[in-house]
């Protein structure tokens, strides 16, 4: 076998010359024109900062360019036009005085506002009269203030009151995140978040729900966290609650009854009719009889010919309190 450098036979072209020809063709073949693109720098801008719409792949035979507000080249929304040869810039109807165009076609926005958010279209005209377009987008967000937590009830009663915590203020394009005791919220049927996570509802608050709670806010340009917020959950013993309720009801009943009797005594009238104070109770304070007993609690006022009767009926419902224990009940007062 002959080496590759051997002279050709039968009119064949040596492979070295063929490779050279292919290389030359590749070198002289003009590249495909890259597509015109527009990039926002930065991609997410804070309100009051500057934003540059940077142009990529601008052709060299450029005659001029035009910038428009929106996704189309509408002359009523034209911001600026620029002629390359004369370097003359002409403002359009949508020019606010804060926009500047550069020779490379890029457009600078100074002190952007939330209203500057949207799409912008670049139209370029080449010397061969060919026209191309590219679109870019500006996104502007507000710097978030420090959030605070508000509550509809800072002193809820345990196992009775719901509490609604709200992360303030409400802002657009903002994510809300809650934590308790520096940890994520636990999974619980008593904890309910609103659709936007801005409101946290705690149903049937307990002494373990005191907190502290924190809410965090975040958008593409800033973030914030509230100060800790602690609930003051009121925890009263069951016996104390029952005692207070019973004391108030009994005192009210006796006060009304004795007041009526004293009034009759003072005016010196007695019609011979027995006056009875009926205090009906669904659950007794103390019982020393079997649960099927019925009877009266009887007392007397002065003078002794005015009996006060307290009919109390039993039995209790199966779900009522155990014997000889205090329980919550309701009383109604009727004077005959």
PDB file of C-alpha atoms in Angstrom, residues 23-235:
ATOM      1  CA  UNK A  23     -11.577  24.864   4.429  1.00  0.00           C
ATOM      2  CA  UNK A  24     -11.434  27.822   2.047  1.00  0.00           C
ATOM      3  CA  UNK A  25     -15.092  27.470   1.140  1.00  0.00           C
ATOM      4  CA  UNK A  26     -16.036  27.400   4.804  1.00  0.00           C
ATOM      5  CA  UNK A  27     -13.905  30.462   5.522  1.00  0.00           C
ATOM      6  CA  UNK A  28     -15.379  32.586   2.720  1.00  0.00           C
ATOM      7  CA  UNK A  29     -19.013  31.559   3.304  1.00  0.00           C
ATOM      8  CA  UNK A  30     -20.704  34.576   4.979  1.00  0.00           C
ATOM      9  CA  UNK A  31     -22.273  33.766   8.384  1.00  0.00           C
ATOM     10  CA  UNK A  32     -26.021  33.782   8.919  1.00  0.00           C
ATOM     11  CA  UNK A  33     -27.303  37.065  10.380  1.00  0.00           C
ATOM     12  CA  UNK A  34     -28.063  36.722  14.119  1.00  0.00           C
ATOM     13  CA  UNK A  35     -31.522  37.634  15.317  1.00  0.00           C
ATOM     14  CA  UNK A  36     -32.048  41.048  16.882  1.00  0.00           C
ATOM     15  CA  UNK A  37     -32.709  40.758  20.644  1.00  0.00           C
ATOM     16  CA  UNK A  38     -33.400  43.181  23.501  1.00  0.00           C
ATOM     17  CA  UNK A  39     -32.326  42.534  27.114  1.00  0.00           C
ATOM     18  CA  UNK A  40     -33.467  44.389  30.228  1.00  0.00           C
ATOM     19  CA  UNK A  41     -30.632  45.263  32.632  1.00  0.00           C
ATOM     20  CA  UNK A  42     -31.438  44.548  35.405  1.00  0.00           C
ATOM     21  CA  UNK A  43     -34.259  42.094  34.629  1.00  0.00           C
ATOM     22  CA  UNK A  44     -36.166  43.223  37.750  1.00  0.00           C
ATOM     23  CA  UNK A  45     -35.838  46.887  38.656  1.00  0.00           C
ATOM     24  CA  UNK A  46     -36.595  48.656  41.911  1.00  0.00           C
ATOM     25  CA  UNK A  47     -38.761  51.752  41.711  1.00  0.00           C
ATOM     26  CA  UNK A  48     -36.598  54.870  41.323  1.00  0.00           C
ATOM     27  CA  UNK A  49     -33.619  53.045  39.799  1.00  0.00           C
ATOM     28  CA  UNK A  50     -32.302  53.125  36.204  1.00  0.00           C
ATOM     29  CA  UNK A  51     -32.968  50.418  33.604  1.00  0.00           C
ATOM     30  CA  UNK A  52     -31.201  49.813  30.289  1.00  0.00           C
ATOM     31  CA  UNK A  53     -32.816  48.042  27.338  1.00  0.00           C
ATOM     32  CA  UNK A  54     -29.644  46.648  25.784  1.00  0.00           C
ATOM     33  CA  UNK A  55     -29.673  45.700  22.089  1.00  0.00           C
ATOM     34  CA  UNK A  56     -27.833  42.602  20.848  1.00  0.00           C
ATOM     35  CA  UNK A  57     -26.904  41.639  17.271  1.00  0.00           C
ATOM     36  CA  UNK A  58     -27.391  45.088  15.770  1.00  0.00           C
ATOM     37  CA  UNK A  59     -26.397  44.986  12.042  1.00  0.00           C
ATOM     38  CA  UNK A  60     -23.559  47.164  10.761  1.00  0.00           C
ATOM     39  CA  UNK A  61     -25.369  48.755   7.797  1.00  0.00           C
ATOM     40  CA  UNK A  62     -27.820  50.551  10.063  1.00  0.00           C
ATOM     41  CA  UNK A  63     -29.660  53.610   8.793  1.00  0.00           C
ATOM     42  CA  UNK A  64     -31.640  54.406  11.941  1.00  0.00           C
ATOM     43  CA  UNK A  65     -33.808  53.012  14.727  1.00  0.00           C
ATOM     44  CA  UNK A  66     -37.061  53.795  16.523  1.00  0.00           C
ATOM     45  CA  UNK A  67     -38.312  52.859  20.003  1.00  0.00           C
ATOM     46  CA  UNK A  68     -42.010  52.366  20.818  1.00  0.00           C
ATOM     47  CA  UNK A  69     -44.027  51.700  23.958  1.00  0.00           C
ATOM     48  CA  UNK A  70     -45.869  48.381  23.566  1.00  0.00           C
ATOM     49  CA  UNK A  71     -45.453  45.320  21.370  1.00  0.00           C
ATOM     50  CA  UNK A  72     -46.038  47.054  18.022  1.00  0.00           C
ATOM     51  CA  UNK A  73     -44.459  49.926  16.077  1.00  0.00           C
ATOM     52  CA  UNK A  74     -47.327  52.343  16.609  1.00  0.00           C
ATOM     53  CA  UNK A  75     -46.318  55.931  15.802  1.00  0.00           C
ATOM     54  CA  UNK A  76     -48.609  57.312  18.502  1.00  0.00           C
ATOM     55  CA  UNK A  77     -46.559  55.341  21.046  1.00  0.00           C
ATOM     56  CA  UNK A  78     -43.144  56.309  19.679  1.00  0.00           C
ATOM     57  CA  UNK A  79     -40.567  57.235  22.330  1.00  0.00           C
ATOM     58  CA  UNK A  80     -37.475  58.187  20.327  1.00  0.00           C
ATOM     59  CA  UNK A  81     -36.026  57.930  16.823  1.00  0.00           C
ATOM     60  CA  UNK A  82     -32.314  57.994  15.952  1.00  0.00           C
ATOM     61  CA  UNK A  83     -30.517  58.550  12.608  1.00  0.00           C
ATOM     62  CA  UNK A  84     -27.033  57.019  12.503  1.00  0.00           C
ATOM     63  CA  UNK A  85     -25.395  59.264   9.876  1.00  0.00           C
ATOM     64  CA  UNK A  86     -26.505  62.550  11.432  1.00  0.00           C
ATOM     65  CA  UNK A  87     -26.677  61.279  15.052  1.00  0.00           C
ATOM     66  CA  UNK A  88     -29.922  63.198  15.434  1.00  0.00           C
ATOM     67  CA  UNK A  89     -32.414  62.056  18.094  1.00  0.00           C
ATOM     68  CA  UNK A  90     -36.080  63.013  17.804  1.00  0.00           C
ATOM     69  CA  UNK A  91     -38.537  62.487  20.695  1.00  0.00           C
ATOM     70  CA  UNK A  92     -41.943  60.987  20.030  1.00  0.00           C
ATOM     71  CA  UNK A  93     -45.389  61.301  21.688  1.00  0.00           C
ATOM     72  CA  UNK A  94     -44.518  58.717  24.369  1.00  0.00           C
ATOM     73  CA  UNK A  95     -41.248  60.388  25.423  1.00  0.00           C
ATOM     74  CA  UNK A  96     -41.296  61.330  29.127  1.00  0.00           C
ATOM     75  CA  UNK A  97     -37.924  63.095  29.282  1.00  0.00           C
ATOM     76  CA  UNK A  98     -36.335  60.223  31.195  1.00  0.00           C
ATOM     77  CA  UNK A  99     -35.360  58.136  28.131  1.00  0.00           C
ATOM     78  CA  UNK A 100     -32.019  58.311  26.297  1.00  0.00           C
ATOM     79  CA  UNK A 101     -31.039  56.411  23.126  1.00  0.00           C
ATOM     80  CA  UNK A 102     -27.452  55.374  22.389  1.00  0.00           C
ATOM     81  CA  UNK A 103     -25.698  54.898  19.004  1.00  0.00           C
ATOM     82  CA  UNK A 104     -25.832  51.120  19.480  1.00  0.00           C
ATOM     83  CA  UNK A 105     -29.627  51.349  19.724  1.00  0.00           C
ATOM     84  CA  UNK A 106     -29.877  50.701  23.481  1.00  0.00           C
ATOM     85  CA  UNK A 107     -32.457  52.719  25.425  1.00  0.00           C
ATOM     86  CA  UNK A 108     -31.854  54.014  28.974  1.00  0.00           C
ATOM     87  CA  UNK A 109     -34.702  54.722  31.420  1.00  0.00           C
ATOM     88  CA  UNK A 110     -33.869  56.929  34.395  1.00  0.00           C
ATOM     89  CA  UNK A 111     -35.769  56.785  37.713  1.00  0.00           C
ATOM     90  CA  UNK A 112     -38.262  54.179  36.577  1.00  0.00           C
ATOM     91  CA  UNK A 113     -41.752  54.095  38.057  1.00  0.00           C
ATOM     92  CA  UNK A 114     -44.304  51.325  38.393  1.00  0.00           C
ATOM     93  CA  UNK A 115     -46.033  52.741  35.314  1.00  0.00           C
ATOM     94  CA  UNK A 116     -42.931  51.979  33.244  1.00  0.00           C
ATOM     95  CA  UNK A 117     -43.585  48.254  33.595  1.00  0.00           C
ATOM     96  CA  UNK A 118     -44.407  46.738  30.203  1.00  0.00           C
ATOM     97  CA  UNK A 119     -43.118  45.800  26.754  1.00  0.00           C
ATOM     98  CA  UNK A 120     -41.038  47.999  24.443  1.00  0.00           C
ATOM     99  CA  UNK A 121     -40.376  47.523  20.725  1.00  0.00           C
ATOM    100  CA  UNK A 122     -37.221  48.441  18.809  1.00  0.00           C
ATOM    101  CA  UNK A 123     -37.541  48.962  15.051  1.00  0.00           C
ATOM    102  CA  UNK A 124     -34.326  49.193  13.002  1.00  0.00           C
ATOM    103  CA  UNK A 125     -34.040  50.322   9.364  1.00  0.00           C
ATOM    104  CA  UNK A 126     -31.000  49.233   7.345  1.00  0.00           C
ATOM    105  CA  UNK A 127     -29.497  50.986   4.333  1.00  0.00           C
ATOM    106  CA  UNK A 128     -30.962  48.390   1.993  1.00  0.00           C
ATOM    107  CA  UNK A 129     -34.407  49.426   3.310  1.00  0.00           C
ATOM    108  CA  UNK A 130     -34.806  46.164   5.220  1.00  0.00           C
ATOM    109  CA  UNK A 131     -36.703  46.539   8.524  1.00  0.00           C
ATOM    110  CA  UNK A 132     -36.359  44.371  11.650  1.00  0.00           C
ATOM    111  CA  UNK A 133     -37.997  44.467  15.071  1.00  0.00           C
ATOM    112  CA  UNK A 134     -37.157  43.253  18.564  1.00  0.00           C
ATOM    113  CA  UNK A 135     -39.130  43.436  21.816  1.00  0.00           C
ATOM    114  CA  UNK A 136     -37.961  43.804  25.408  1.00  0.00           C
ATOM    115  CA  UNK A 137     -39.755  43.993  28.756  1.00  0.00           C
ATOM    116  CA  UNK A 138     -39.235  46.152  31.833  1.00  0.00           C
ATOM    117  CA  UNK A 139     -40.416  44.917  35.248  1.00  0.00           C
ATOM    118  CA  UNK A 140     -40.536  47.490  38.065  1.00  0.00           C
ATOM    119  CA  UNK A 141     -41.253  46.644  41.718  1.00  0.00           C
ATOM    120  CA  UNK A 142     -41.600  48.731  44.865  1.00  0.00           C
ATOM    121  CA  UNK A 143     -39.127  48.524  47.721  1.00  0.00           C
ATOM    122  CA  UNK A 144     -41.071  46.729  50.459  1.00  0.00           C
ATOM    123  CA  UNK A 145     -41.530  48.481  53.822  1.00  0.00           C
ATOM    124  CA  UNK A 146     -41.013  46.601  57.075  1.00  0.00           C
ATOM    125  CA  UNK A 147     -44.151  44.522  57.692  1.00  0.00           C
ATOM    126  CA  UNK A 148     -46.151  44.570  60.928  1.00  0.00           C
ATOM    127  CA  UNK A 149     -48.625  42.063  62.394  1.00  0.00           C
ATOM    128  CA  UNK A 150     -52.103  43.192  63.442  1.00  0.00           C
ATOM    129  CA  UNK A 151     -54.638  41.125  65.392  1.00  0.00           C
ATOM    130  CA  UNK A 152     -58.395  41.274  65.785  1.00  0.00           C
ATOM    131  CA  UNK A 153     -58.030  40.044  69.385  1.00  0.00           C
ATOM    132  CA  UNK A 154     -54.790  40.299  71.343  1.00  0.00           C
ATOM    133  CA  UNK A 155     -56.293  38.825  74.549  1.00  0.00           C
ATOM    134  CA  UNK A 156     -58.348  35.816  73.412  1.00  0.00           C
ATOM    135  CA  UNK A 157     -60.046  33.378  75.784  1.00  0.00           C
ATOM    136  CA  UNK A 158     -58.653  29.866  75.644  1.00  0.00           C
ATOM    137  CA  UNK A 159     -60.702  27.255  73.749  1.00  0.00           C
ATOM    138  CA  UNK A 160     -63.311  29.882  72.905  1.00  0.00           C
ATOM    139  CA  UNK A 161     -62.048  32.721  70.729  1.00  0.00           C
ATOM    140  CA  UNK A 162     -60.570  32.629  67.217  1.00  0.00           C
ATOM    141  CA  UNK A 163     -57.711  34.988  66.404  1.00  0.00           C
ATOM    142  CA  UNK A 164     -56.998  36.554  62.997  1.00  0.00           C
ATOM    143  CA  UNK A 165     -53.425  37.764  62.399  1.00  0.00           C
ATOM    144  CA  UNK A 166     -52.770  39.967  59.347  1.00  0.00           C
ATOM    145  CA  UNK A 167     -49.440  40.897  57.760  1.00  0.00           C
ATOM    146  CA  UNK A 168     -49.543  44.603  56.861  1.00  0.00           C
ATOM    147  CA  UNK A 169     -49.342  46.408  54.492  1.00  0.00           C
ATOM    148  CA  UNK A 170     -50.818  44.724  51.441  1.00  0.00           C
ATOM    149  CA  UNK A 171     -48.622  45.233  48.354  1.00  0.00           C
ATOM    150  CA  UNK A 172     -48.686  43.925  44.800  1.00  0.00           C
ATOM    151  CA  UNK A 173     -46.447  41.098  43.569  1.00  0.00           C
ATOM    152  CA  UNK A 174     -45.542  40.196  47.163  1.00  0.00           C
ATOM    153  CA  UNK A 175     -45.090  36.775  48.761  1.00  0.00           C
ATOM    154  CA  UNK A 176     -46.011  36.331  52.445  1.00  0.00           C
ATOM    155  CA  UNK A 177     -44.476  33.742  54.782  1.00  0.00           C
ATOM    156  CA  UNK A 178     -45.426  33.028  58.419  1.00  0.00           C
ATOM    157  CA  UNK A 179     -43.388  31.489  61.223  1.00  0.00           C
ATOM    158  CA  UNK A 180     -44.029  30.702  64.898  1.00  0.00           C
ATOM    159  CA  UNK A 181     -41.276  30.270  67.467  1.00  0.00           C
ATOM    160  CA  UNK A 182     -38.759  30.840  64.641  1.00  0.00           C
ATOM    161  CA  UNK A 183     -40.074  27.768  62.823  1.00  0.00           C
ATOM    162  CA  UNK A 184     -42.457  27.098  59.957  1.00  0.00           C
ATOM    163  CA  UNK A 185     -46.134  26.844  60.835  1.00  0.00           C
ATOM    164  CA  UNK A 186     -47.089  23.349  62.045  1.00  0.00           C
ATOM    165  CA  UNK A 187     -49.703  21.342  60.210  1.00  0.00           C
ATOM    166  CA  UNK A 188     -52.930  21.812  62.173  1.00  0.00           C
ATOM    167  CA  UNK A 189     -56.636  21.903  61.402  1.00  0.00           C
ATOM    168  CA  UNK A 190     -56.915  24.966  63.651  1.00  0.00           C
ATOM    169  CA  UNK A 191     -54.507  27.018  61.534  1.00  0.00           C
ATOM    170  CA  UNK A 192     -55.868  28.505  58.316  1.00  0.00           C
ATOM    171  CA  UNK A 193     -54.051  30.718  55.793  1.00  0.00           C
ATOM    172  CA  UNK A 194     -55.754  32.983  53.264  1.00  0.00           C
ATOM    173  CA  UNK A 195     -55.219  32.404  49.547  1.00  0.00           C
ATOM    174  CA  UNK A 196     -52.430  34.989  49.410  1.00  0.00           C
ATOM    175  CA  UNK A 197     -50.961  33.858  52.786  1.00  0.00           C
ATOM    176  CA  UNK A 198     -51.370  37.380  54.172  1.00  0.00           C
ATOM    177  CA  UNK A 199     -53.876  36.381  56.872  1.00  0.00           C
ATOM    178  CA  UNK A 200     -53.444  33.633  59.476  1.00  0.00           C
ATOM    179  CA  UNK A 201     -56.516  32.456  61.423  1.00  0.00           C
ATOM    180  CA  UNK A 202     -56.128  30.444  64.640  1.00  0.00           C
ATOM    181  CA  UNK A 203     -59.350  28.654  65.580  1.00  0.00           C
ATOM    182  CA  UNK A 204     -60.094  27.864  69.261  1.00  0.00           C
ATOM    183  CA  UNK A 205     -56.854  29.365  70.466  1.00  0.00           C
ATOM    184  CA  UNK A 206     -55.046  27.528  73.298  1.00  0.00           C
ATOM    185  CA  UNK A 207     -52.319  28.479  75.750  1.00  0.00           C
ATOM    186  CA  UNK A 208     -49.814  26.798  73.418  1.00  0.00           C
ATOM    187  CA  UNK A 209     -50.627  29.317  70.657  1.00  0.00           C
ATOM    188  CA  UNK A 210     -49.059  32.362  72.314  1.00  0.00           C
ATOM    189  CA  UNK A 211     -46.199  32.557  69.788  1.00  0.00           C
ATOM    190  CA  UNK A 212     -44.190  34.627  69.065  1.00  0.00           C
ATOM    191  CA  UNK A 213     -45.359  34.966  65.447  1.00  0.00           C
ATOM    192  CA  UNK A 214     -43.447  36.613  62.596  1.00  0.00           C
ATOM    193  CA  UNK A 215     -44.402  37.390  59.008  1.00  0.00           C
ATOM    194  CA  UNK A 216     -41.986  37.874  56.145  1.00  0.00           C
ATOM    195  CA  UNK A 217     -42.543  39.666  52.834  1.00  0.00           C
ATOM    196  CA  UNK A 218     -40.618  39.320  49.594  1.00  0.00           C
ATOM    197  CA  UNK A 219     -40.708  40.512  45.993  1.00  0.00           C
ATOM    198  CA  UNK A 220     -38.058  40.306  43.233  1.00  0.00           C
ATOM    199  CA  UNK A 221     -36.163  43.394  44.482  1.00  0.00           C
ATOM    200  CA  UNK A 222     -36.531  43.416  48.294  1.00  0.00           C
ATOM    201  CA  UNK A 223     -37.559  41.493  51.414  1.00  0.00           C
ATOM    202  CA  UNK A 224     -38.680  42.303  54.963  1.00  0.00           C
ATOM    203  CA  UNK A 225     -39.537  40.657  58.300  1.00  0.00           C
ATOM    204  CA  UNK A 226     -41.836  41.861  61.066  1.00  0.00           C
ATOM    205  CA  UNK A 227     -41.066  42.167  64.763  1.00  0.00           C
ATOM    206  CA  UNK A 228     -42.204  39.194  66.904  1.00  0.00           C
ATOM    207  CA  UNK A 229     -45.871  39.287  67.923  1.00  0.00           C
ATOM    208  CA  UNK A 230     -47.103  37.447  71.048  1.00  0.00           C
ATOM    209  CA  UNK A 231     -50.683  36.595  71.987  1.00  0.00           C
ATOM    210  CA  UNK A 232     -51.930  36.962  75.568  1.00  0.00           C
ATOM    211  CA  UNK A 233     -54.196  33.924  75.870  1.00  0.00           C
ATOM    212  CA  UNK A 234     -56.539  34.137  78.879  1.00  0.00           C
ATOM    213  CA  UNK A 235     -56.695  30.779  80.668  1.00  0.00           C
TER     214      UNK A 235
END
